[in-house]
Amino acid sequence: MTVQTYHAPRTREEAVALLAADPAARVLSGGTDLIVQMRAGRAAPSSIVDIKNISAMQAVLGNDGRYTIGAAMPCTGLLRDEGLCKAWPGVVEAANLIGSVQVRNRATMGGNLCNASPAADSVPALIAAGATVLVVGPAGMREVPVEDIPVSPGKTSLAAGEFVAEIRLPVRPPRSADAYLRSIPRTEMDIAVVGAGVSLTLDEAGTCTAARVALGAVAPTAIVVPEAGAALVGTKLDDAALDAMAAAVRAACRPIDDKRGTAEYRTAMAGVLAKRTALIAAARARGEA
Amino acid sequence: MNAPEPKGKFRVVGTRPVRPDGIDKVTGKAIYGPDFVTAGMIQGAILRSPHAHARIRSIDTSKAEALPGVKAVVTSADFPGQSAKIIAAGETSSSLQNIAATCMANGKVLYIGHAVAAVAATTKAIAEAALKLIVVDYEVLPHVIEVEEALAEGAPILHEGMITKGLDPAPDRPSNASMVFTLAGGDVDAALAASAVTVSGHYRTAPVHQGYIEPHACVASWNADGQGQLWISSQGHFDLRNQTASVLHMPSSDLRTYPLEIGGGFGGKTGIYLEPVAMLLSRKAGRPVRLTMSREDVFNASGPAPGIVADITIGASEDGTLTALKLEFWNQAGAFPGSTIHSGVMTALGAYRLPAYFARGWDVVSNFAGTKAYRAPGAPQVAFVVESCLDDIARKLGIDALDLRLKNAARPGDPGPTRVPHGAIGYVECLEAAKAHPHWSAPLGPNQGRGVAGAFWGNYGGQSTAAVALAADGSVQVTTGSPDIGGSRASMAIMAAETLGVPYESVRVTIADTGSIGYSMVTGGSRVTFATGKAVIGAAQKVIATLVERAASLFGVEPGQVEWRDGAAHCLDGERAGESLSISAIAGKAGQFSGPIVAELAVNPLDYLPAFAVHICDTEVDPETGNVSIIRYTTVQDVGTAIHPDYVEGQMQGGAVQGIGWALNEAYVFDGNGRMENPGFLDYRMPVASDLPMIDTVMVEVPNPAHPYGVKGVGEAPIVPPLAAVANAVARATGLPMRQLPLSPDRVWAAIQAAK
Ligand SMILES: Cc1cc2nc3c(=O)[nH]c(=O)nc-3n(C[C@H](O)[C@H](O)[C@H](O)COP(=O)(O)OP(=O)(O)OC[C@H]3O[C@@H](n4cnc5c(N)ncnc54)[C@H](O)[C@@H]3O)c2cc1C
């Protein structure tokens, strides 16, 4: 592992210039993916652009119910923002399932997203939440839905010189909440065999008025399953609605067989987890949990 | 001092002092294998095979040799020719040819990760760059991984010309089965036919790794005059020295070997991998050379434990009395012959009274790293089969699982596995303690199941040397050649302090290099507290004899008139009767006598006794996901006498946890090319702390009368029952047989689905 140059820019503009100047440069956030990959010889960047020193890159800002999270905010740092934890418990819990406490003290949601692993834990939760990211680059800034960043395992839609500066969470309507669950053989330090994020809104009578369901590790990227969300809308999340949602989830799965689980198991688990996640989100939306 | 004293009589034995090596280890000062540095040392790296099975047509190292900074390149051509002579290789034995081929492939590579060449250079980066310049021309051969593939008609043969040993008549064609070991007695088929009930099962486990945290590492220095030095982290620097010297055709005493602290071994650090390669690199380079393995190397190229395939039938009468046991199992031995079939067979026959029995193990080679000892080598897999089948008998007869075992448990005087009668064993005491434990009768919730399993493990004694020397101030230096893996410095200090009658803190223990004390076998077979302990106690007794003699001379009486008590010589007779001389008073006068007080003792005790254990495990199975949670776990074990109870309990807990990992998620996963897909701790899933409840321990003390303090080996028995205890618990939680390990969520889920 030999890196020629390490940069620690102080502004977004500097970072963009450095990234644009070296096509083989890589952004460094927490490094919990990048450094592991470099040590294994799977990544060999010629220069490293560490974004942690850029202003607001490690902050959570709440404004009129919206949240802006710096792309290099460590996962454990999210726990310190009470408002964020209340508004988006599913996103915060997903980010805080990653690795161990030591890993999460470094690891970030920005890195989790841009590493583009189909099994990244925070990504389905962010997609379910309707999160967007602010991408900055040589051509300026653009706001992109989270689900549009990863395009295939290890690949993103970011253009040369671009990086993710912020993760943005929308205003949360009343009586709504989110949740995330994953299936792993152990209790921690593991990679999701399946991950499920659900964000939903109930009306005063407890009927679901909006729902987004997103899945990890069942396709080349995390996916949103509109049919699954639609199966919940207009229901009180009775068994029939949950079964219909689970069926939609299973139908959307295109998993692979690998050392972490068979395609059949992954598909079945996606349905099981989506149901359980929806029930947790609903209980939170009702103020019960 | 030959009979065990009642517990209350011990002053130090049975106490829990802080271990003497503790501070260095928790503060990071202790020097482990990969930490050691010596003057002028350069770095080595090893080129490893990308093929599971291939003939090496040629190796061109010229470009690597030409790279600036490269000081030496070594291939099998640099190794002396080897004979087929079998030598001790830690807890197993192997031919010199195979020991050498484990270090460096000779003509053929037998697994992905097999070493084919090595480089030493001024930096690790240069050494690694040089590896890329070595050109190996391979003729790729078909490979086999599973036992069934290896034994199939027309399977590629790993060791050409290998004829199965132990069959009569001997087969006339070579195969991948190296050996068969059988123990049989009585007419097993007739006994099964006459049994009121019989249960059969087909079982399978995967190869697993010991998972020690510290990777293999060594530094070697080989001088032009033929003398060398080796710094290693191992379970036995004498045995590793002997293996290295044998492979290199050098006198053992020319190779002074220094032990470094060891970060776990569990049987996996009883043989050589890097040592002769580092030596050859050093001789060529004229510099000391370090070699280390990465975690991936450790998984691919050290010695995991074999998987097994097994068929078993057990018969019993209506009241649960066992009538016969018939077992045949096939060890997935990895690339080299010599896996643990003998101890596997013994495991099947050691714990219960069996009027008729047939137990046969097959040693079958295939294309992954040669397997090695792993804590109670060969026993956990076989105990999984036997103890699962016993559970089926208990269920079929409606008998309590512990009662069934109590009814049939081996008692002192009953025939052991080789029909030598058992000595003072404590299996019944363990079963009774398990039955009396509140865990056994605690209520269970939905989707929960309780499993139990017993264990027999033979233990070992063997050769050890120890020295006890007194300083002029009376403080005590104990020296042994047994690496401290589980707290044995503390145990040696306790036994020496107990014997001498001095405080624990006045005894210090050194693990000496091969140039500083006589031979000791590996730390393995749960032998050190027993055998090295006997050497320490015996040497301390010799020191006491000298102290008494000198005190007698100082008192002006005969030695028979002096009593050694509480760390002092007491004059019993004559003018000075009632006076005493402390250990320091006598030691300080060494100049008036024939010199310093020191005694050395070499022993080879074979009066060790086996260990027995019973584990109770509660699991909860998520019926929708197949995830298994261990919600309660109790270990009960006959520990002889617990010299340092903390470290005995630590062994019981550690063994249980490793066994739980083996049962739940650990497995070598191979792709179609014979490549291990999970050579790292992310996907080779050992349990993490949050996966486990507190492991409860119950020490049952049935002392070994042949040891001054009653010691029996304790380190290995606790890994024997967990595979079956967990599987039996899952079987009871789901109502389904669980005959293949690991019980990963997808496998348990598939079993639940299939039963729907
Ligand atoms: C022991 C261990 C356990 C783990 N367990 C989990 C787990 O349970 N779940 C899980 O999902 N992951 C897990 N991971 C993976 C990793 O920790 C996460 O993906 C983490 O969120 C990555 O964040 P990071 O800040 O460390 O990323 P980095 O390693 O810094 O970066 C990851 C990738 O994204 C790029 N990148 C980073 N930030 C940006 C940005 N702002 N804009 C553009 N590109 C960027 C980098 O160039 C790199 O390619 C684990 C890793 C380890 C080592």
mmCIF file of C-alpha atoms and ligand atoms in Angstrom, chain A residues 26-34 36 51 71 97-99 103 107-108 110-112 114-115 119-121 158 163-164 182 189-190, ligand 1:
data_model
loop_
_atom_site.group_PDB
_atom_site.id
_atom_site.type_symbol
_atom_site.label_atom_id
_atom_site.label_comp_id
_atom_site.label_asym_id
_atom_site.label_seq_id
_atom_site.Cartn_x
_atom_site.Cartn_y
_atom_site.Cartn_z
ATOM 1 C CA ARG A 26 -9.949 8.828 -3.846
ATOM 2 C CA VAL A 27 -12.021 10.593 -1.232
ATOM 3 C CA LEU A 28 -11.219 9.548 2.311
ATOM 4 C CA SER A 29 -13.916 9.845 4.910
ATOM 5 C CA GLY A 30 -13.733 7.395 7.828
ATOM 6 C CA GLY A 31 -11.510 5.071 5.804
ATOM 7 C CA THR A 32 -13.171 1.927 7.145
ATOM 8 C CA ASP A 33 -13.795 0.706 3.609
ATOM 9 C CA LEU A 34 -11.066 2.502 1.691
ATOM 10 C CA VAL A 36 -9.253 -2.026 4.160
ATOM 11 C CA ILE A 51 -12.624 15.559 3.443
ATOM 12 C CA ALA A 71 -20.950 13.577 4.624
ATOM 13 C CA LEU A 97 -25.523 -1.148 13.168
ATOM 14 C CA ILE A 98 -22.371 -0.775 11.099
ATOM 15 C CA GLY A 99 -19.438 -2.792 12.452
ATOM 16 C CA VAL A 103 -15.662 1.151 13.488
ATOM 17 C CA ALA A 107 -17.341 5.179 9.613
ATOM 18 C CA THR A 108 -19.707 7.653 7.937
ATOM 19 C CA GLY A 110 -21.251 9.320 3.123
ATOM 20 C CA GLY A 111 -18.657 6.561 2.900
ATOM 21 C CA ASN A 112 -21.272 3.867 3.334
ATOM 22 C CA CYS A 114 -20.228 6.030 -1.917
ATOM 23 C CA ASN A 115 -18.583 2.668 -1.276
ATOM 24 C CA ALA A 119 -25.278 -4.504 1.563
ATOM 25 C CA ALA A 120 -24.502 -1.054 3.010
ATOM 26 C CA ASP A 121 -26.710 -0.691 6.064
ATOM 27 C CA LEU A 158 -20.520 10.531 -9.331
ATOM 28 C CA PHE A 163 -18.013 14.149 -4.151
ATOM 29 C CA VAL A 164 -20.911 14.013 -1.719
ATOM 30 C CA ARG A 182 -31.027 -6.416 8.887
ATOM 31 C CA MET A 189 -19.657 -7.213 13.199
ATOM 32 C CA ASP A 190 -21.308 -8.655 10.136
HETATM 33 C C1 LIG C 1 -14.876 -4.354 10.764
HETATM 34 C C2 LIG C 1 -15.826 -3.693 9.805
HETATM 35 C C3 LIG C 1 -17.181 -3.914 9.937
HETATM 36 C C4 LIG C 1 -18.057 -3.302 9.069
HETATM 37 N N1 LIG C 1 -19.390 -3.539 9.228
HETATM 38 C C5 LIG C 1 -20.267 -2.940 8.396
HETATM 39 C C6 LIG C 1 -21.664 -3.121 8.569
HETATM 40 O O1 LIG C 1 -22.113 -3.786 9.501
HETATM 41 N N2 LIG C 1 -22.508 -2.530 7.691
HETATM 42 C C7 LIG C 1 -22.055 -1.751 6.672
HETATM 43 O O2 LIG C 1 -22.867 -1.232 5.904
HETATM 44 N N3 LIG C 1 -20.732 -1.568 6.486
HETATM 45 C C8 LIG C 1 -19.834 -2.123 7.315
HETATM 46 N N4 LIG C 1 -18.498 -1.922 7.143
HETATM 47 C C9 LIG C 1 -18.045 -1.091 6.017
HETATM 48 C C10 LIG C 1 -17.791 0.385 6.354
HETATM 49 O O3 LIG C 1 -17.483 0.556 7.700
HETATM 50 C C11 LIG C 1 -18.978 1.254 6.022
HETATM 51 O O4 LIG C 1 -19.322 1.105 4.678
HETATM 52 C C12 LIG C 1 -18.716 2.705 6.362
HETATM 53 O O5 LIG C 1 -19.941 3.401 6.425
HETATM 54 C C13 LIG C 1 -17.816 3.398 5.348
HETATM 55 O O6 LIG C 1 -17.641 4.739 5.742
HETATM 56 P P1 LIG C 1 -16.227 5.450 5.757
HETATM 57 O O7 LIG C 1 -16.456 6.837 6.126
HETATM 58 O O8 LIG C 1 -15.295 4.697 6.604
HETATM 59 O O9 LIG C 1 -15.829 5.294 4.227
HETATM 60 P P2 LIG C 1 -14.426 5.402 3.522
HETATM 61 O O10 LIG C 1 -13.693 4.114 3.675
HETATM 62 O O11 LIG C 1 -13.727 6.634 3.896
HETATM 63 O O12 LIG C 1 -14.913 5.526 2.028
HETATM 64 C C14 LIG C 1 -15.619 4.494 1.373
HETATM 65 C C15 LIG C 1 -15.674 4.767 -0.117
HETATM 66 O O13 LIG C 1 -16.469 5.888 -0.401
HETATM 67 C C16 LIG C 1 -15.703 6.951 -0.978
HETATM 68 N N5 LIG C 1 -16.166 8.140 -0.304
HETATM 69 C C17 LIG C 1 -16.181 8.345 1.052
HETATM 70 N N6 LIG C 1 -16.792 9.510 1.319
HETATM 71 C C18 LIG C 1 -17.156 10.049 0.142
HETATM 72 C C19 LIG C 1 -17.824 11.243 -0.211
HETATM 73 N N7 LIG C 1 -18.255 12.092 0.708
HETATM 74 N N8 LIG C 1 -18.033 11.498 -1.524
HETATM 75 C C20 LIG C 1 -17.611 10.628 -2.464
HETATM 76 N N9 LIG C 1 -16.982 9.469 -2.188
HETATM 77 C C21 LIG C 1 -16.762 9.189 -0.889
HETATM 78 C C22 LIG C 1 -14.282 6.591 -0.725
HETATM 79 O O14 LIG C 1 -13.432 7.100 -1.722
HETATM 80 C C23 LIG C 1 -14.334 5.081 -0.738
HETATM 81 O O15 LIG C 1 -14.367 4.622 -2.059
HETATM 82 C C24 LIG C 1 -17.585 -2.494 8.016
HETATM 83 C C25 LIG C 1 -16.220 -2.283 7.897
HETATM 84 C C26 LIG C 1 -15.341 -2.860 8.784
HETATM 85 C C27 LIG C 1 -13.877 -2.588 8.628
#
